[in-house]
């Protein structure tokens, strides 16, 4: 059972704005940075967002991250077909002393 | 270019051990730690642990402590992950990733090594 909670699926049409939520506790998201990863089938994850809302070089500004309290969100604006992938949130957990992930959200572009 | 190259896929019997390697190139090896993340078939990501390539300090996931060991060989620019007493639920793709030490932003990943545990 993943420590961070994400919806299993999300969908949108091209051009739409989609948000994916990630819920945690005061042991993880509440006091630590949140990271978001994108993963295509059979491939290694790709870092999309670090330190709650920072985009690494090369990540389009259509992707944005935010955090409030013990929850975080990933927003994707101007949805494109190539955004169809699995998305994972992650944060360090001070109680477990582990990095914990959400269960992942499969994004479908209709 | 910066890359991590992992060893090949493995098939093991329950109770056996497996060693997966991760060879780094294109950057100063000891400036970054290495983490391991695994993904069971059709499942999400799970953090396995971390090793400092500078001094060999380690931090393993609670559920794997006692069965996992990570080591480094600076001259070979390689990190090794050994998992012992393998069970069927250890079947997964094991990824290594470069850890910047001051955050959990894993920007560089290996291609993954499939470890299958089956009798």
mmCIF file of C-alpha atoms in Angstrom:
data_model
loop_
_atom_site.group_PDB
_atom_site.id
_atom_site.type_symbol
_atom_site.label_atom_id
_atom_site.label_comp_id
_atom_site.label_asym_id
_atom_site.label_seq_id
_atom_site.Cartn_x
_atom_site.Cartn_y
_atom_site.Cartn_z
ATOM 1 C CA UNK A 1 0.000 0.000 0.000
ATOM 2 C CA UNK A 2 1.696 3.216 -1.142
ATOM 3 C CA UNK A 3 2.301 5.830 1.557
ATOM 4 C CA UNK A 4 1.296 8.706 -0.714
ATOM 5 C CA UNK A 5 -2.179 8.610 -2.260
ATOM 6 C CA UNK A 6 -2.818 9.403 -5.913
ATOM 7 C CA UNK A 7 -5.873 8.792 -8.080
ATOM 8 C CA UNK A 8 -5.240 5.691 -10.217
ATOM 9 C CA UNK A 9 -6.325 7.428 -13.404
ATOM 10 C CA UNK A 10 -6.905 10.821 -14.984
ATOM 11 C CA UNK A 11 -7.889 11.916 -18.448
ATOM 12 C CA UNK A 12 -8.334 14.943 -20.636
ATOM 13 C CA UNK A 13 -8.639 16.058 -24.216
ATOM 14 C CA UNK A 14 -5.887 17.790 -26.174
ATOM 15 C CA UNK A 15 -5.446 21.387 -25.077
ATOM 16 C CA UNK A 16 -7.136 20.867 -21.719
ATOM 17 C CA UNK A 17 -5.622 21.425 -18.291
ATOM 18 C CA UNK A 18 -5.373 18.381 -16.028
ATOM 19 C CA UNK A 19 -4.334 18.166 -12.398
ATOM 20 C CA UNK A 20 -3.121 15.102 -10.502
ATOM 21 C CA UNK A 21 -3.276 15.125 -6.722
ATOM 22 C CA UNK A 22 -0.946 13.532 -4.193
ATOM 23 C CA UNK A 23 -1.948 13.238 -0.558
ATOM 24 C CA UNK A 24 0.428 12.514 2.312
ATOM 25 C CA UNK A 25 0.957 13.247 5.978
ATOM 26 C CA UNK A 26 2.946 15.517 8.273
ATOM 27 C CA UNK A 27 5.737 12.928 8.173
ATOM 28 C CA UNK A 28 6.333 13.367 4.467
ATOM 29 C CA UNK A 29 4.683 16.009 2.278
ATOM 30 C CA UNK A 30 3.871 18.171 5.291
ATOM 31 C CA UNK A 31 7.535 18.809 6.038
ATOM 32 C CA UNK A 32 9.464 17.686 2.969
ATOM 33 C CA UNK A 33 9.851 18.580 -0.690
ATOM 34 C CA UNK A 34 7.675 16.848 -3.278
ATOM 35 C CA UNK A 35 8.965 15.442 -6.549
ATOM 36 C CA UNK A 36 7.055 14.336 -9.632
ATOM 37 C CA UNK A 37 8.153 11.725 -12.143
ATOM 38 C CA UNK A 38 6.755 10.789 -15.554
ATOM 39 C CA UNK A 39 7.128 7.241 -16.828
ATOM 40 C CA UNK A 40 6.391 5.726 -20.204
ATOM 41 C CA UNK A 41 5.826 1.958 -20.517
ATOM 42 C CA UNK A 42 9.056 -0.003 -20.369
ATOM 43 C CA UNK A 43 11.150 3.092 -19.689
ATOM 44 C CA UNK A 44 12.903 4.622 -16.705
ATOM 45 C CA UNK A 45 11.152 7.465 -14.877
ATOM 46 C CA UNK A 46 11.810 11.059 -15.905
ATOM 47 C CA UNK A 47 12.082 13.857 -13.331
ATOM 48 C CA UNK A 48 9.372 16.425 -14.070
ATOM 49 C CA UNK A 49 9.236 18.567 -10.934
ATOM 50 C CA UNK A 50 11.648 18.880 -8.009
ATOM 51 C CA UNK A 51 11.560 20.857 -4.765
ATOM 52 C CA UNK A 52 7.733 21.162 -4.983
ATOM 53 C CA UNK A 53 7.621 23.371 -8.060
ATOM 54 C CA UNK A 54 10.968 23.541 -9.877
ATOM 55 C CA UNK A 55 11.228 22.284 -13.436
ATOM 56 C CA UNK A 56 14.527 20.693 -14.468
ATOM 57 C CA UNK A 57 16.105 21.948 -17.648
ATOM 58 C CA UNK A 58 14.220 20.653 -20.677
ATOM 59 C CA UNK A 59 10.859 20.129 -19.004
ATOM 60 C CA UNK A 60 8.183 22.197 -20.765
ATOM 61 C CA UNK A 61 6.530 24.965 -18.771
ATOM 62 C CA UNK A 62 3.191 23.231 -19.420
ATOM 63 C CA UNK A 63 4.101 21.179 -16.349
ATOM 64 C CA UNK A 64 3.829 22.816 -12.932
ATOM 65 C CA UNK A 65 3.843 21.635 -9.339
ATOM 66 C CA UNK A 66 2.392 23.003 -6.132
ATOM 67 C CA UNK A 67 2.134 22.004 -2.500
ATOM 68 C CA UNK A 68 -0.161 22.994 0.324
ATOM 69 C CA UNK A 69 -0.022 21.410 3.751
ATOM 70 C CA UNK A 70 0.082 17.638 3.357
ATOM 71 C CA UNK A 71 -1.032 17.609 -0.283
ATOM 72 C CA UNK A 72 0.597 18.352 -3.601
ATOM 73 C CA UNK A 73 -0.559 18.661 -7.181
ATOM 74 C CA UNK A 74 0.864 18.330 -10.653
ATOM 75 C CA UNK A 75 -0.807 20.416 -13.323
ATOM 76 C CA UNK A 76 -0.439 19.856 -17.037
ATOM 77 C CA UNK A 77 -1.765 22.593 -19.278
ATOM 78 C CA UNK A 78 -2.210 22.465 -23.038
ATOM 79 C CA UNK A 79 -2.502 18.675 -22.859
ATOM 80 C CA UNK A 80 -0.827 16.799 -25.708
ATOM 81 C CA UNK A 81 -1.043 13.201 -26.830
ATOM 82 C CA UNK A 82 2.590 12.627 -25.879
ATOM 83 C CA UNK A 83 1.724 13.416 -22.247
ATOM 84 C CA UNK A 84 -0.033 10.049 -22.008
ATOM 85 C CA UNK A 85 2.028 8.276 -19.348
ATOM 86 C CA UNK A 86 2.147 7.289 -15.691
ATOM 87 C CA UNK A 87 2.878 10.022 -13.148
ATOM 88 C CA UNK A 88 4.306 9.466 -9.667
ATOM 89 C CA UNK A 89 4.747 11.799 -6.731
ATOM 90 C CA UNK A 90 7.491 11.211 -4.169
ATOM 91 C CA UNK A 91 8.664 12.683 -0.881
ATOM 92 C CA UNK A 92 10.998 11.742 1.931
ATOM 93 C CA UNK A 93 9.237 10.300 4.975
ATOM 94 C CA UNK A 94 10.836 11.195 8.307
ATOM 95 C CA UNK A 95 9.081 8.417 10.225
ATOM 96 C CA UNK A 96 10.076 5.629 7.828
ATOM 97 C CA UNK A 97 13.415 7.217 6.844
ATOM 98 C CA UNK A 98 12.547 6.134 3.310
ATOM 99 C CA UNK A 99 11.680 7.943 0.120
ATOM 100 C CA UNK A 100 8.007 7.152 -0.445
ATOM 101 C CA UNK A 101 6.104 7.198 -3.716
ATOM 102 C CA UNK A 102 2.483 7.517 -4.636
ATOM 103 C CA UNK A 103 0.842 4.588 -6.356
ATOM 104 C CA UNK A 104 0.948 6.383 -9.692
ATOM 105 C CA UNK A 105 -1.669 7.997 -11.923
ATOM 106 C CA UNK A 106 -2.192 6.799 -15.478
ATOM 107 C CA UNK A 107 -3.000 9.797 -17.660
ATOM 108 C CA UNK A 108 -5.040 9.162 -20.792
ATOM 109 C CA UNK A 109 -5.358 11.762 -23.518
ATOM 110 C CA UNK A 110 -8.719 11.195 -25.143
ATOM 111 C CA UNK B 1 27.441 12.105 -21.828
ATOM 112 C CA UNK B 2 26.205 11.417 -18.330
ATOM 113 C CA UNK B 3 24.847 7.920 -18.117
ATOM 114 C CA UNK B 4 24.303 4.924 -15.875
ATOM 115 C CA UNK B 5 24.643 1.483 -17.422
ATOM 116 C CA UNK B 6 23.223 -1.477 -15.548
ATOM 117 C CA UNK B 7 24.007 -5.168 -15.756
ATOM 118 C CA UNK B 8 21.799 -7.611 -17.612
ATOM 119 C CA UNK B 9 18.560 -9.266 -16.640
ATOM 120 C CA UNK B 10 18.687 -12.054 -14.064
ATOM 121 C CA UNK B 11 16.604 -15.125 -13.303
ATOM 122 C CA UNK B 12 16.960 -16.606 -9.830
ATOM 123 C CA UNK B 13 15.329 -19.269 -7.680
ATOM 124 C CA UNK B 14 13.656 -18.439 -4.357
ATOM 125 C CA UNK B 15 16.209 -18.211 -1.571
ATOM 126 C CA UNK B 16 19.065 -17.278 -3.886
ATOM 127 C CA UNK B 17 20.921 -13.955 -4.071
ATOM 128 C CA UNK B 18 21.356 -11.503 -6.929
ATOM 129 C CA UNK B 19 23.865 -8.740 -7.554
ATOM 130 C CA UNK B 20 22.977 -5.901 -9.931
ATOM 131 C CA UNK B 21 25.611 -3.395 -11.001
ATOM 132 C CA UNK B 22 25.357 0.223 -12.103
ATOM 133 C CA UNK B 23 28.318 1.795 -13.909
ATOM 134 C CA UNK B 24 28.517 5.582 -14.072
ATOM 135 C CA UNK B 25 30.183 7.714 -16.722
ATOM 136 C CA UNK B 26 30.326 11.319 -17.814
ATOM 137 C CA UNK B 27 30.588 12.982 -14.389
ATOM 138 C CA UNK B 28 32.661 12.976 -11.195
ATOM 139 C CA UNK B 29 31.584 9.691 -9.636
ATOM 140 C CA UNK B 30 32.038 10.664 -5.991
ATOM 141 C CA UNK B 31 30.071 13.912 -6.291
ATOM 142 C CA UNK B 32 26.739 12.075 -6.384
ATOM 143 C CA UNK B 33 25.205 9.204 -4.500
ATOM 144 C CA UNK B 34 23.338 6.357 -6.148
ATOM 145 C CA UNK B 35 19.857 5.206 -5.264
ATOM 146 C CA UNK B 36 18.026 2.065 -6.283
ATOM 147 C CA UNK B 37 14.318 2.028 -7.094
ATOM 148 C CA UNK B 38 12.371 -1.057 -8.083
ATOM 149 C CA UNK B 39 9.110 -1.645 -9.911
ATOM 150 C CA UNK B 40 7.225 -4.932 -9.799
ATOM 151 C CA UNK B 41 5.342 -5.870 -12.983
ATOM 152 C CA UNK B 42 2.348 -3.585 -13.419
ATOM 153 C CA UNK B 43 3.037 -1.866 -10.105
ATOM 154 C CA UNK B 44 4.382 1.465 -8.893
ATOM 155 C CA UNK B 45 7.831 2.636 -7.889
ATOM 156 C CA UNK B 46 9.463 1.536 -4.641
ATOM 157 C CA UNK B 47 12.631 3.040 -3.143
ATOM 158 C CA UNK B 48 15.186 0.379 -2.263
ATOM 159 C CA UNK B 49 17.981 2.447 -0.769
ATOM 160 C CA UNK B 50 20.916 4.807 -1.181
ATOM 161 C CA UNK B 51 24.684 4.662 -1.080
ATOM 162 C CA UNK B 52 27.184 7.469 -0.854
ATOM 163 C CA UNK B 53 29.829 6.954 -3.503
ATOM 164 C CA UNK B 54 32.067 9.261 -1.441
ATOM 165 C CA UNK B 55 32.281 7.327 1.831
ATOM 166 C CA UNK B 56 30.112 4.246 1.340
ATOM 167 C CA UNK B 57 27.418 5.274 3.819
ATOM 168 C CA UNK B 58 24.137 3.533 3.127
ATOM 169 C CA UNK B 59 20.449 3.907 3.940
ATOM 170 C CA UNK B 60 18.174 1.010 3.087
ATOM 171 C CA UNK B 61 14.384 0.840 2.854
ATOM 172 C CA UNK B 62 12.955 -0.452 6.122
ATOM 173 C CA UNK B 63 11.229 -3.438 4.543
ATOM 174 C CA UNK B 64 14.457 -4.643 2.905
ATOM 175 C CA UNK B 65 16.882 -4.102 5.776
ATOM 176 C CA UNK B 66 18.800 -7.277 6.492
ATOM 177 C CA UNK B 67 18.449 -8.563 2.924
ATOM 178 C CA UNK B 68 19.990 -5.759 0.857
ATOM 179 C CA UNK B 69 23.559 -4.506 0.696
ATOM 180 C CA UNK B 70 24.930 -1.745 -1.507
ATOM 181 C CA UNK B 71 28.629 -1.318 -2.174
ATOM 182 C CA UNK B 72 30.823 0.810 -4.392
ATOM 183 C CA UNK B 73 34.031 0.461 -6.370
ATOM 184 C CA UNK B 74 35.417 3.908 -7.049
ATOM 185 C CA UNK B 75 38.095 2.733 -9.469
ATOM 186 C CA UNK B 76 35.420 0.965 -11.530
ATOM 187 C CA UNK B 77 32.948 3.818 -11.106
ATOM 188 C CA UNK B 78 30.405 1.169 -10.240
ATOM 189 C CA UNK B 79 27.826 0.601 -7.539
ATOM 190 C CA UNK B 80 26.507 -2.847 -6.676
ATOM 191 C CA UNK B 81 23.214 -3.863 -5.103
ATOM 192 C CA UNK B 82 22.949 -7.333 -3.590
ATOM 193 C CA UNK B 83 19.570 -8.722 -2.571
ATOM 194 C CA UNK B 84 19.554 -11.992 -0.623
ATOM 195 C CA UNK B 85 16.964 -14.614 0.313
ATOM 196 C CA UNK B 86 15.012 -13.760 -2.811
ATOM 197 C CA UNK B 87 11.262 -14.222 -2.823
ATOM 198 C CA UNK B 88 8.749 -14.139 -5.647
ATOM 199 C CA UNK B 89 7.654 -10.658 -4.639
ATOM 200 C CA UNK B 90 11.184 -9.398 -5.289
ATOM 201 C CA UNK B 91 10.475 -9.910 -8.991
ATOM 202 C CA UNK B 92 10.829 -6.418 -10.428
ATOM 203 C CA UNK B 93 12.772 -4.084 -12.645
ATOM 204 C CA UNK B 94 15.549 -2.556 -10.564
ATOM 205 C CA UNK B 95 16.646 0.941 -11.570
ATOM 206 C CA UNK B 96 19.680 2.843 -10.330
ATOM 207 C CA UNK B 97 19.585 6.628 -10.377
ATOM 208 C CA UNK B 98 22.017 9.422 -9.595
ATOM 209 C CA UNK B 99 21.304 11.151 -6.296
ATOM 210 C CA UNK B 100 22.487 14.747 -5.849
ATOM 211 C CA UNK B 101 22.749 14.230 -2.048
ATOM 212 C CA UNK B 102 21.079 17.548 -1.217
ATOM 213 C CA UNK B 103 17.700 16.557 -2.663
ATOM 214 C CA UNK B 104 15.758 13.577 -3.982
ATOM 215 C CA UNK B 105 15.737 14.863 -7.554
ATOM 216 C CA UNK B 106 16.817 11.853 -9.588
ATOM 217 C CA UNK B 107 17.568 13.263 -13.026
ATOM 218 C CA UNK B 108 19.763 10.477 -14.401
ATOM 219 C CA UNK B 109 18.531 6.893 -14.428
ATOM 220 C CA UNK B 110 19.848 3.559 -15.597
ATOM 221 C CA UNK B 111 17.854 1.546 -18.131
ATOM 222 C CA UNK B 112 16.695 -0.976 -15.559
ATOM 223 C CA UNK B 113 17.515 -4.611 -14.800
ATOM 224 C CA UNK B 114 14.756 -7.204 -14.688
ATOM 225 C CA UNK B 115 15.175 -9.633 -11.795
ATOM 226 C CA UNK B 116 12.821 -12.597 -11.974
ATOM 227 C CA UNK B 117 12.463 -14.906 -8.976
ATOM 228 C CA UNK B 118 10.797 -18.182 -9.862
ATOM 229 C CA UNK B 119 11.154 -21.837 -9.041
#
